[in-house]
Amino acid sequence: MTEHDPNAGGFERVALALQGGGAIGAFQAGVFETLHEANIEVDACCGSSIGAINAAIYFGNSKSRRMDQLREFYHRVSIPGTATRDQMLGFFGASMLAGDDFRRSLAEADQSYAMSVGLPGFFTRRLNVPWVNGSGAPELASIMDLAPLYQTLENLCDFEELNRSTTHLSVVATNVATGKSHYFDNRHGRLREAMIVASGSLPPWFAAVEIDDAWFWDGSLVSAAPMHRIIETAPADVRTTIFRADLWSPDGQVPDNLTDAEIRQKNIEHGSRAAAYRETLDESQRLKSLLAYALECIEPARRQADAELMNAAALANVKPIRIVPMDYESSQDGTHFKDGQFSPAAIQTHWAHGRQAAQAALERLTVL
């Protein structure tokens, strides 16, 4: 709902779907900032991986502290020393040192640094990685250790605030044993640090997280489009507008270098799965509408006397849902930063794109 006008944009209930994508998740911080400035309160949110972290920090703070804490998170996980370097490059302006090829080379070096050493406030490199011989401890089966992220979440997210929030927050993780999605949410005060960390524990970089005698990995393994939970729990009698902040696009140019090939591969992997979900959702809604129409052609007395027709009527219920994309359409441009590049320049770039996408979406709603 909006504080200044409950009916602004023509929606009564607002939800937010946040995809995973590493450093590119700063795009979602820009989306949050725009929603925050527009005084738009989110009634429901589902996040995966970095989307879960963004949501936990945002909704786990009072309104006056939300954006400050999100900025602090991205400051803590950025690569040390690169802010000064980027300022120097800016000083050189259009010289050779500030050229695109050089900038991209530095970004690749940033990613290599993160994967070799770690990121402050996020993860550190394990000294002893169990490449072949297991130790019977799944929590050690990774290249990186996410202990710093636990501390960061403890410092930046008030879980008491998060669990009493009026926003229904769900985070998706993957059950390692069953391969199925699992949702943790803040209803009944249930969300805690381990659940947020589990949603972002992508193997083999990060180890599985044990929660209530089960082990969980990154939610992006099973859910490239974290909208299912929102749609599943949406009321049937109130229209819900879902702001979708996807970070990957299935459409793009054919790469001619390994840097672009890597990010193109990830865009296809995550973007195509998200697109497939949206196609399935559209087809499901269409079939429900057809079923409802067919049932209307049957006399009410017959429908009520037939148990199977009554079941069909329940299935034909189409919830009033509108999906508004705030997607990262330029997440794979040839000059773009990748998901493992955590320099302040990369974070600022993604953040600015998120603000632009959200502002454009809200302007479209105002016109409509």
JSON list of N, CA and C in Angstrom, two decimals, residues 10-11 39 66 103 117 182 204 232 237 258 266 271 283 332:
[
{"chain": "A", "resi": 10, "resn": "GLY", "atom": "N", "xyz": [-3.57, 2.31, -9.04]},
{"chain": "A", "resi": 10, "resn": "GLY", "atom": "CA", "xyz": [-4.67, 1.38, -9.25]},
{"chain": "A", "resi": 10, "resn": "GLY", "atom": "C", "xyz": [-4.49, 0.03, -8.59]},
{"chain": "A", "resi": 11, "resn": "PHE", "atom": "N", "xyz": [-3.61, -0.09, -7.59]},
{"chain": "A", "resi": 11, "resn": "PHE", "atom": "CA", "xyz": [-3.44, -1.38, -6.93]},
{"chain": "A", "resi": 11, "resn": "PHE", "atom": "C", "xyz": [-3.71, -1.24, -5.43]},
{"chain": "A", "resi": 39, "resn": "ASN", "atom": "N", "xyz": [7.28, 6.22, -1.05]},
{"chain": "A", "resi": 39, "resn": "ASN", "atom": "CA", "xyz": [6.43, 5.83, 0.10]},
{"chain": "A", "resi": 39, "resn": "ASN", "atom": "C", "xyz": [5.54, 4.64, -0.21]},
{"chain": "A", "resi": 66, "resn": "ARG", "atom": "N", "xyz": [16.24, 1.83, 6.82]},
{"chain": "A", "resi": 66, "resn": "ARG", "atom": "CA", "xyz": [16.29, 0.80, 5.79]},
{"chain": "A", "resi": 66, "resn": "ARG", "atom": "C", "xyz": [17.38, 1.06, 4.75]},
{"chain": "A", "resi": 103, "resn": "ARG", "atom": "N", "xyz": [39.07, -0.85, -18.03]},
{"chain": "A", "resi": 103, "resn": "ARG", "atom": "CA", "xyz": [38.08, -0.97, -16.94]},
{"chain": "A", "resi": 103, "resn": "ARG", "atom": "C", "xyz": [37.61, -2.41, -16.79]},
{"chain": "A", "resi": 117, "resn": "VAL", "atom": "N", "xyz": [40.44, -14.64, -2.43]},
{"chain": "A", "resi": 117, "resn": "VAL", "atom": "CA", "xyz": [40.64, -14.19, -1.06]},
{"chain": "A", "resi": 117, "resn": "VAL", "atom": "C", "xyz": [39.31, -14.15, -0.29]},
{"chain": "A", "resi": 182, "resn": "HIS", "atom": "N", "xyz": [12.13, -24.93, -0.87]},
{"chain": "A", "resi": 182, "resn": "HIS", "atom": "CA", "xyz": [11.58, -24.80, 0.48]},
{"chain": "A", "resi": 182, "resn": "HIS", "atom": "C", "xyz": [11.52, -23.32, 0.82]},
{"chain": "A", "resi": 204, "resn": "PRO", "atom": "N", "xyz": [29.62, -24.85, -5.74]},
{"chain": "A", "resi": 204, "resn": "PRO", "atom": "CA", "xyz": [30.49, -25.35, -4.66]},
{"chain": "A", "resi": 204, "resn": "PRO", "atom": "C", "xyz": [31.14, -24.24, -3.85]},
{"chain": "A", "resi": 232, "resn": "GLU", "atom": "N", "xyz": [0.88, -17.91, -4.83]},
{"chain": "A", "resi": 232, "resn": "GLU", "atom": "CA", "xyz": [0.23, -18.96, -4.04]},
{"chain": "A", "resi": 232, "resn": "GLU", "atom": "C", "xyz": [-0.49, -18.39, -2.83]},
{"chain": "A", "resi": 237, "resn": "ASP", "atom": "N", "xyz": [-9.61, -12.05, -3.27]},
{"chain": "A", "resi": 237, "resn": "ASP", "atom": "CA", "xyz": [-10.58, -10.97, -3.32]},
{"chain": "A", "resi": 237, "resn": "ASP", "atom": "C", "xyz": [-9.96, -9.58, -3.36]},
{"chain": "A", "resi": 258, "resn": "LEU", "atom": "N", "xyz": [35.60, -14.41, -23.89]},
{"chain": "A", "resi": 258, "resn": "LEU", "atom": "CA", "xyz": [35.24, -15.27, -22.76]},
{"chain": "A", "resi": 258, "resn": "LEU", "atom": "C", "xyz": [34.52, -14.51, -21.65]},
{"chain": "A", "resi": 266, "resn": "LYS", "atom": "N", "xyz": [25.18, -17.20, -18.07]},
{"chain": "A", "resi": 266, "resn": "LYS", "atom": "CA", "xyz": [24.38, -17.05, -16.86]},
{"chain": "A", "resi": 266, "resn": "LYS", "atom": "C", "xyz": [23.03, -16.40, -17.17]},
{"chain": "A", "resi": 271, "resn": "GLY", "atom": "N", "xyz": [17.76, -16.49, -16.96]},
{"chain": "A", "resi": 271, "resn": "GLY", "atom": "CA", "xyz": [16.71, -15.77, -17.65]},
{"chain": "A", "resi": 271, "resn": "GLY", "atom": "C", "xyz": [15.72, -16.68, -18.35]},
{"chain": "A", "resi": 283, "resn": "GLU", "atom": "N", "xyz": [-0.08, -19.53, -19.26]},
{"chain": "A", "resi": 283, "resn": "GLU", "atom": "CA", "xyz": [-0.89, -20.62, -19.78]},
{"chain": "A", "resi": 283, "resn": "GLU", "atom": "C", "xyz": [-1.86, -21.14, -18.72]},
{"chain": "A", "resi": 332, "resn": "GLN", "atom": "N", "xyz": [23.52, -7.61, -19.33]},
{"chain": "A", "resi": 332, "resn": "GLN", "atom": "CA", "xyz": [24.56, -8.34, -20.04]},
{"chain": "A", "resi": 332, "resn": "GLN", "atom": "C", "xyz": [25.17, -7.51, -21.16]}
]
